[in-house]
Coordinates of C-alpha atoms in Angstrom, one line a residue:
M1 CA 1.1 -13.1 0.4
K2 CA -1.0 -12.5 -2.7
E3 CA -4.3 -12.3 -0.7
I4 CA -3.6 -9.3 1.5
K5 CA -5.8 -6.7 3.0
V6 CA -4.8 -3.0 2.6
L7 CA -5.9 0.2 4.3
V8 CA -5.2 3.4 2.4
V9 CA -5.3 6.5 4.6
G10 CA -6.4 9.4 2.4
G11 CA -8.8 9.5 -0.5
G12 CA -7.0 12.0 -2.7
I13 CA -5.5 11.4 -6.2
G14 CA -2.6 9.3 -4.9
G15 CA -4.7 7.4 -2.4
L16 CA -7.4 6.5 -4.9
A17 CA -4.9 5.5 -7.6
T18 CA -3.1 3.3 -5.1
A19 CA -6.3 1.6 -4.1
I20 CA -7.3 0.9 -7.7
A21 CA -3.8 -0.5 -8.5
M22 CA -4.0 -2.7 -5.4
R23 CA -7.4 -4.1 -6.4
G24 CA -5.9 -4.8 -9.9
K25 CA -3.5 -7.1 -8.1
G26 CA -6.3 -8.9 -6.3
F27 CA -5.9 -7.3 -2.9
A28 CA -8.8 -6.3 -0.6
V29 CA -8.7 -2.5 -0.2
D30 CA -10.3 0.0 2.2
V31 CA -9.9 3.7 1.8
I32 CA -10.6 6.2 4.5
E33 CA -11.0 9.9 3.9
R34 CA -11.4 12.6 6.5
S35 CA -13.5 14.8 4.3
S36 CA -17.3 14.4 4.2
D37 CA -17.6 13.3 0.6
M38 CA -15.8 13.0 -2.7
H39 CA -16.2 16.7 -3.6
A40 CA -15.2 18.1 -0.2
S41 CA -11.6 16.7 -0.5
V42 CA -11.0 18.5 -3.9
F43 CA -9.0 21.7 -3.9
G44 CA -7.7 23.9 -6.7
V45 CA -8.8 24.5 -10.2
G46 CA -7.2 22.4 -13.0
I47 CA -4.4 19.8 -13.2
I48 CA -1.7 19.0 -15.7
Q49 CA -1.5 15.3 -16.7
P50 CA 1.9 14.8 -18.4
F51 CA 2.4 11.7 -20.5
N52 CA 3.9 9.7 -17.6
A53 CA 0.8 10.5 -15.5
L54 CA -1.4 9.2 -18.4
R55 CA 0.7 6.1 -18.7
A56 CA 0.2 5.3 -15.0
L57 CA -3.5 6.2 -15.3
D58 CA -3.7 3.8 -18.3
A59 CA -2.3 1.1 -16.1
I60 CA -5.3 1.5 -13.7
G61 CA -7.9 1.9 -16.4
C62 CA -8.5 5.7 -16.1
A63 CA -6.5 7.3 -18.9
Q64 CA -9.1 7.2 -21.7
Q65 CA -11.8 8.9 -19.6
C66 CA -9.3 11.6 -18.6
L67 CA -8.6 12.2 -22.3
E68 CA -12.3 12.3 -23.1
F69 CA -13.2 14.9 -20.5
G70 CA -10.0 16.9 -20.6
Y71 CA -7.9 18.5 -23.3
S72 CA -5.0 16.7 -24.8
T73 CA -2.2 18.6 -26.6
R74 CA 0.0 18.0 -29.6
A75 CA 3.1 19.4 -27.9
W76 CA 4.1 20.3 -24.3
G77 CA 4.2 24.0 -24.6
K78 CA 5.9 27.3 -25.6
T79 CA 7.3 30.4 -23.9
L80 CA 6.6 34.0 -24.4
N81 CA 8.3 37.2 -23.2
A82 CA 6.5 39.8 -21.1
E83 CA 5.2 41.5 -24.2
G84 CA 3.6 38.3 -25.4
V85 CA 6.0 37.5 -28.3
E86 CA 6.9 33.8 -28.7
V87 CA 10.4 33.0 -27.6
R88 CA 10.8 29.2 -27.7
Q89 CA 8.9 26.0 -28.3
M90 CA 8.8 23.3 -25.7
P91 CA 8.2 20.0 -27.7
G92 CA 7.9 17.7 -24.7
A93 CA 8.0 13.9 -25.5
T94 CA 5.8 10.9 -26.0
I95 CA 6.2 7.3 -25.0
P96 CA 7.5 5.1 -27.8
G97 CA 4.8 2.7 -29.0
S98 CA 2.1 4.6 -27.1
N99 CA -0.8 6.8 -28.5
L100 CA -0.8 8.9 -25.4
P101 CA -0.3 12.6 -26.0
P102 CA 2.5 14.8 -24.5
M103 CA 0.0 16.3 -22.0
N104 CA -3.6 16.4 -21.0
G105 CA -5.3 19.0 -18.9
I106 CA -8.4 18.3 -16.8
T107 CA -10.3 19.8 -13.9
R108 CA -9.5 18.4 -10.5
P109 CA -13.2 17.6 -9.7
K110 CA -13.5 15.6 -12.9
L111 CA -10.3 13.7 -12.2
H112 CA -11.5 12.9 -8.7
E113 CA -14.8 11.7 -10.1
I114 CA -13.1 9.5 -12.6
L115 CA -10.9 7.9 -9.9
T116 CA -13.7 7.5 -7.4
T117 CA -16.0 5.9 -9.9
R118 CA -13.2 3.5 -11.0
A119 CA -12.4 2.7 -7.4
N120 CA -16.0 1.8 -6.6
D121 CA -16.3 -0.2 -9.8
V122 CA -13.3 -2.4 -9.0
G123 CA -14.5 -3.0 -5.4
V124 CA -12.6 -0.6 -3.3
N125 CA -14.5 0.3 -0.1
I126 CA -14.4 4.0 0.6
A127 CA -15.4 5.5 4.0
Y128 CA -15.7 9.3 4.3
S129 CA -15.6 11.4 7.5
T130 CA -13.3 8.7 8.9
T131 CA -9.8 8.9 10.3
V132 CA -7.4 6.6 12.2
S133 CA -7.7 7.1 16.0
S134 CA -5.0 4.7 16.8
Y135 CA -3.1 1.7 15.4
E136 CA -0.6 -0.9 16.5
Q137 CA 1.8 -2.8 14.4
G138 CA 2.5 -6.5 15.1
A139 CA 4.3 -9.4 13.5
N140 CA 1.3 -10.2 11.3
G141 CA 0.1 -6.7 10.3
V142 CA -1.6 -3.6 11.6
D143 CA -4.5 -3.3 14.0
V144 CA -6.4 -0.1 13.4
V145 CA -9.1 1.7 15.5
F146 CA -11.1 4.3 13.5
S147 CA -12.7 7.5 14.6
N148 CA -16.2 5.9 14.4
D149 CA -15.1 3.4 17.1
T150 CA -14.8 0.5 14.7
A151 CA -11.6 -1.6 14.3
A152 CA -10.0 -3.8 11.7
H153 CA -6.9 -5.7 10.9
Y154 CA -4.8 -5.1 7.8
D155 CA -1.7 -6.6 6.3
V156 CA -0.5 -3.2 5.0
M157 CA -1.4 0.4 5.8
V158 CA -0.6 3.1 3.2
A159 CA -0.1 6.7 4.4
A160 CA -1.6 8.7 1.6
D161 CA -2.6 11.6 3.9
G162 CA -0.8 14.4 2.1
T163 CA 1.9 17.0 2.5
Y164 CA 1.2 17.4 6.2
S165 CA 0.9 13.7 6.8
K166 CA 0.2 12.7 10.4
L167 CA 1.7 9.2 9.8
R168 CA 5.0 10.3 8.2
E169 CA 6.8 10.9 11.5
D170 CA 5.9 7.4 12.6
I171 CA 7.8 6.1 9.5
T172 CA 10.8 8.5 9.3
G173 CA 11.3 8.9 13.1
D174 CA 11.9 12.6 12.6
D175 CA 9.7 15.7 12.1
T176 CA 10.3 16.2 8.4
K177 CA 8.2 19.1 7.2
P178 CA 7.7 20.8 3.8
A179 CA 9.9 23.8 3.0
Y180 CA 8.5 27.1 1.6
N181 CA 10.4 28.0 -1.6
G182 CA 9.6 31.7 -1.3
Q183 CA 6.9 31.7 -3.9
S184 CA 3.1 31.5 -3.9
A185 CA 0.9 30.7 -6.8
F186 CA -2.4 32.3 -7.9
R187 CA -4.7 30.1 -10.0
V188 CA -8.0 30.9 -11.7
N189 CA -10.1 29.2 -14.4
I190 CA -10.6 31.1 -17.7
P191 CA -11.9 30.4 -21.2
R192 CA -9.6 28.4 -23.4
V193 CA -9.9 30.8 -26.3
I194 CA -9.3 34.5 -25.3
D195 CA -11.0 37.2 -27.3
G196 CA -11.9 34.8 -30.0
E197 CA -8.3 34.5 -31.3
M198 CA -5.7 33.6 -28.7
E199 CA -6.0 29.9 -28.2
I200 CA -4.6 28.0 -25.2
D201 CA -3.8 24.7 -26.9
R202 CA -0.8 23.7 -24.8
I203 CA 1.1 25.0 -21.8
I204 CA 2.0 28.6 -22.4
L205 CA 4.5 30.3 -20.1
Q206 CA 5.0 34.1 -20.1
H207 CA 7.9 35.3 -18.0
A208 CA 8.5 38.7 -16.5
P209 CA 11.1 39.8 -13.9
H210 CA 8.5 39.7 -11.1
G211 CA 7.0 36.3 -11.8
M212 CA 5.9 33.6 -14.2
A213 CA 2.4 33.5 -15.7
G214 CA 1.2 30.2 -17.2
F215 CA -1.8 28.8 -19.0
V216 CA -3.0 25.2 -19.2
P217 CA -6.0 23.9 -21.3
I218 CA -8.2 21.7 -19.2
G219 CA -11.3 21.2 -21.4
P220 CA -12.6 22.0 -24.8
D221 CA -13.7 25.5 -23.6
L222 CA -11.8 25.8 -20.4
A223 CA -8.3 26.6 -19.3
Y224 CA -6.6 27.9 -16.1
M225 CA -4.1 30.6 -15.5
F226 CA -1.4 30.4 -12.8
F227 CA 1.0 33.1 -11.6
N228 CA 4.0 32.2 -9.6
T229 CA 5.7 35.1 -7.8
S230 CA 8.0 35.8 -4.8
W231 CA 5.8 36.2 -1.8
D232 CA 6.0 36.7 1.9
K233 CA 4.1 33.6 3.2
S234 CA 2.7 35.6 6.2
V235 CA 0.8 38.0 3.8
R236 CA -2.7 36.7 3.3
Y237 CA -5.8 38.1 1.8
E238 CA -9.6 37.4 1.9
A239 CA -11.0 35.8 -1.2
A240 CA -12.8 38.9 -2.2
E241 CA -9.5 40.8 -2.3
L242 CA -7.6 38.4 -4.5
P243 CA -8.8 39.7 -7.9
A244 CA -7.5 43.2 -7.3
V245 CA -4.2 41.8 -5.9
L246 CA -3.7 39.6 -8.9
R247 CA -4.5 42.4 -11.4
E248 CA -1.8 44.5 -9.6
Q249 CA 0.7 41.6 -9.8
L250 CA 0.1 41.2 -13.5
K251 CA 0.8 44.8 -14.4
G252 CA 3.5 45.1 -17.1
F253 CA 2.4 42.0 -19.0
G254 CA 1.2 42.3 -22.6
G255 CA -0.1 39.7 -25.0
L256 CA -2.1 36.8 -23.6
T257 CA -1.5 37.6 -19.9
G258 CA -2.4 41.2 -20.4
A259 CA -5.6 40.2 -22.2
V260 CA -6.6 37.8 -19.5
R261 CA -5.9 40.3 -16.7
D262 CA -8.0 43.0 -18.4
R263 CA -10.9 40.8 -19.5
Y264 CA -11.2 37.9 -17.0
I265 CA -9.7 38.9 -13.6
S266 CA -12.9 40.6 -12.6
D267 CA -13.8 41.3 -9.0
D268 CA -16.0 38.2 -8.9
A269 CA -13.3 35.9 -10.2
N270 CA -12.8 32.8 -8.0
I271 CA -9.0 32.8 -7.4
V272 CA -7.0 30.4 -5.4
L273 CA -3.7 31.5 -3.7
R274 CA -1.4 28.8 -2.3
P275 CA 2.2 28.8 -1.0
I276 CA 4.6 26.7 -3.0
E277 CA 6.2 24.1 -0.7
W278 CA 8.3 21.0 -1.2
M279 CA 9.7 18.0 0.6
I280 CA 11.2 14.6 0.0
A281 CA 11.7 12.2 2.8
D282 CA 14.9 10.2 3.1
G283 CA 14.4 6.5 3.0
P284 CA 13.1 4.1 3.9
W285 CA 9.5 5.1 3.1
H286 CA 8.1 2.4 5.3
R287 CA 8.3 1.1 8.9
D288 CA 7.2 -2.5 9.4
R289 CA 3.8 -2.7 7.5
L290 CA 3.2 1.1 7.3
V291 CA 4.3 2.7 4.0
M292 CA 3.9 6.1 2.5
I293 CA 3.1 7.4 -1.0
G294 CA 2.4 10.7 -2.8
D295 CA 2.7 14.0 -1.0
A296 CA 3.3 12.2 2.3
A297 CA 6.7 11.0 0.9
H298 CA 7.4 13.7 -1.6
A299 CA 5.6 17.0 -1.9
F300 CA 6.3 18.5 -5.4
L301 CA 6.6 22.1 -6.4
P302 CA 4.1 22.7 -9.3
H303 CA 6.6 24.0 -11.8
M304 CA 6.5 20.8 -14.0
G305 CA 3.0 19.5 -13.1
Q306 CA 4.4 16.3 -11.6
G307 CA 2.9 16.1 -8.1
A308 CA -0.1 14.1 -9.0
A309 CA 1.8 12.2 -11.7
Q310 CA 4.4 10.9 -9.3
A311 CA 1.7 10.0 -6.7
I312 CA -0.1 7.9 -9.3
E313 CA 3.2 6.3 -10.3
D314 CA 3.8 5.5 -6.6
G315 CA 0.6 3.6 -6.4
V316 CA 1.2 1.5 -9.5
V317 CA 4.8 0.6 -8.4
L318 CA 3.8 -0.2 -4.8
A319 CA 1.1 -2.5 -6.0
E320 CA 3.5 -4.2 -8.4
A321 CA 6.1 -4.6 -5.7
L322 CA 3.7 -6.2 -3.3
A323 CA 2.5 -8.6 -5.9
E324 CA 6.0 -9.5 -7.1
H325 CA 7.7 -10.2 -3.7
D326 CA 6.8 -12.8 -1.1
D327 CA 8.4 -10.7 1.6
Y328 CA 7.1 -7.3 2.8
E329 CA 10.5 -5.9 3.5
A330 CA 11.7 -6.8 0.0
A331 CA 8.5 -5.4 -1.6
F332 CA 8.9 -2.0 0.2
A333 CA 12.6 -1.9 -0.5
S334 CA 11.9 -2.5 -4.2
Y335 CA 9.2 0.2 -4.2
F336 CA 11.6 2.8 -2.7
E337 CA 14.5 1.9 -5.0
R338 CA 12.3 2.4 -8.1
R339 CA 10.8 5.7 -6.8
Y340 CA 13.3 7.8 -4.8
D341 CA 15.8 8.9 -7.4
R342 CA 13.1 9.6 -10.0
C343 CA 11.2 11.8 -7.6
R344 CA 14.3 13.5 -6.3
R345 CA 15.5 14.5 -9.8
V346 CA 12.2 16.1 -10.7
I347 CA 11.9 17.9 -7.4
Q348 CA 15.4 19.3 -7.7
A349 CA 14.6 20.6 -11.2
C350 CA 11.5 22.3 -9.9
V351 CA 13.5 23.9 -7.1
D352 CA 15.9 25.2 -9.7
I353 CA 13.1 26.6 -11.9
G354 CA 11.6 28.3 -8.9
E355 CA 15.0 29.9 -8.1
W356 CA 15.3 31.1 -11.7
E357 CA 11.8 32.6 -11.6
K358 CA 12.9 34.5 -8.5
G359 CA 15.9 35.9 -10.4
R360 CA 18.5 33.9 -8.5
L361 CA 19.9 31.7 -11.3
K362 CA 20.7 34.2 -14.1
D363 CA 22.2 31.7 -16.5
F364 CA 19.7 28.9 -15.9
D365 CA 17.8 27.5 -18.9
N366 CA 14.4 26.6 -17.7
V367 CA 13.3 25.2 -21.1
A368 CA 16.3 22.9 -21.5
T369 CA 15.9 21.7 -17.9
T370 CA 12.2 21.0 -18.4
Q371 CA 12.9 19.1 -21.7
S372 CA 15.6 17.1 -20.0
I373 CA 13.3 15.9 -17.2
I374 CA 10.5 15.2 -19.7
E375 CA 12.9 12.9 -21.6
T376 CA 14.0 11.2 -18.4
L377 CA 10.3 10.5 -17.5
V378 CA 9.8 8.7 -20.7
Q379 CA 11.7 5.8 -19.1
P380 CA 9.6 3.1 -17.4
I381 CA 8.6 3.8 -13.9

């Protein structure tokens, strides 16, 4: 079973990481991506890479480049009140015996470039503007017909096609869909040092009754700000309207958030607004030779920066399971057993943090919850 051919459907972070991990085990791997090129499939601004994401990236040969092009921190973060006064430190954790930092921040385009380059270097075949038109599973694998009218046979097909996966229902047998948690998130890139004195050198969270502002360094001179707030999902704005909307949302903040609002949320700021959704599929995460990873199996809320981290971990574990077991069912069962509870615990913590941000869990301790999950994630994947 060691010489197997794998199709990964989806060329996002999880799909590319899975493909690289599979090649590391000696498998032949094709990736198909519906977008037209590497850059067309990248959305958002920056991304948090917690220590466990860096460990998984290290396993596929990508961590050092992420550290080189991103911004690594000496501690996880700290919290401020609405006026900007420091309230608590968030130390985070490191992996015993590892030199990896508690957190690294990087731009999404750079991470995608690092993963794509690595995939090409190790021999992954990537086809853009390509989707699955049809497929049929048999005793010996999966026969796939592509949108370009070509066809191929694979031993395993990996559904890495995101939160709204078209393949998930074929695996679960139901119409599992992500749930909206009642919040949406604004995101915008800003300088890492504000007004020459306020340095964003770790995650900084600033809470007010109407929402949570946060700051993440993603490069020597670059950071991004997010703002999570309760939001009617049906309310949408044109891109040109978002700066004024965000400035209004940030009224009442002093300190760092107030300075960013007044200085950098200008009318030409490039702001992203996305609903916060989540989902975790009950097991199993496979049917016959079709198996799902990443957002197709578990869509994370952003409150702990674990969405991409867990997708990368999925890819590493799935590749290990396929290499270790001579039976596909046993391999997929091992993969699910190692992943489900870990993902479920993090998602539940994020759901709780979101409820607290909305004012529904008055006695909830978001810092203690975050630290507890961080310490849990130190454990091997």
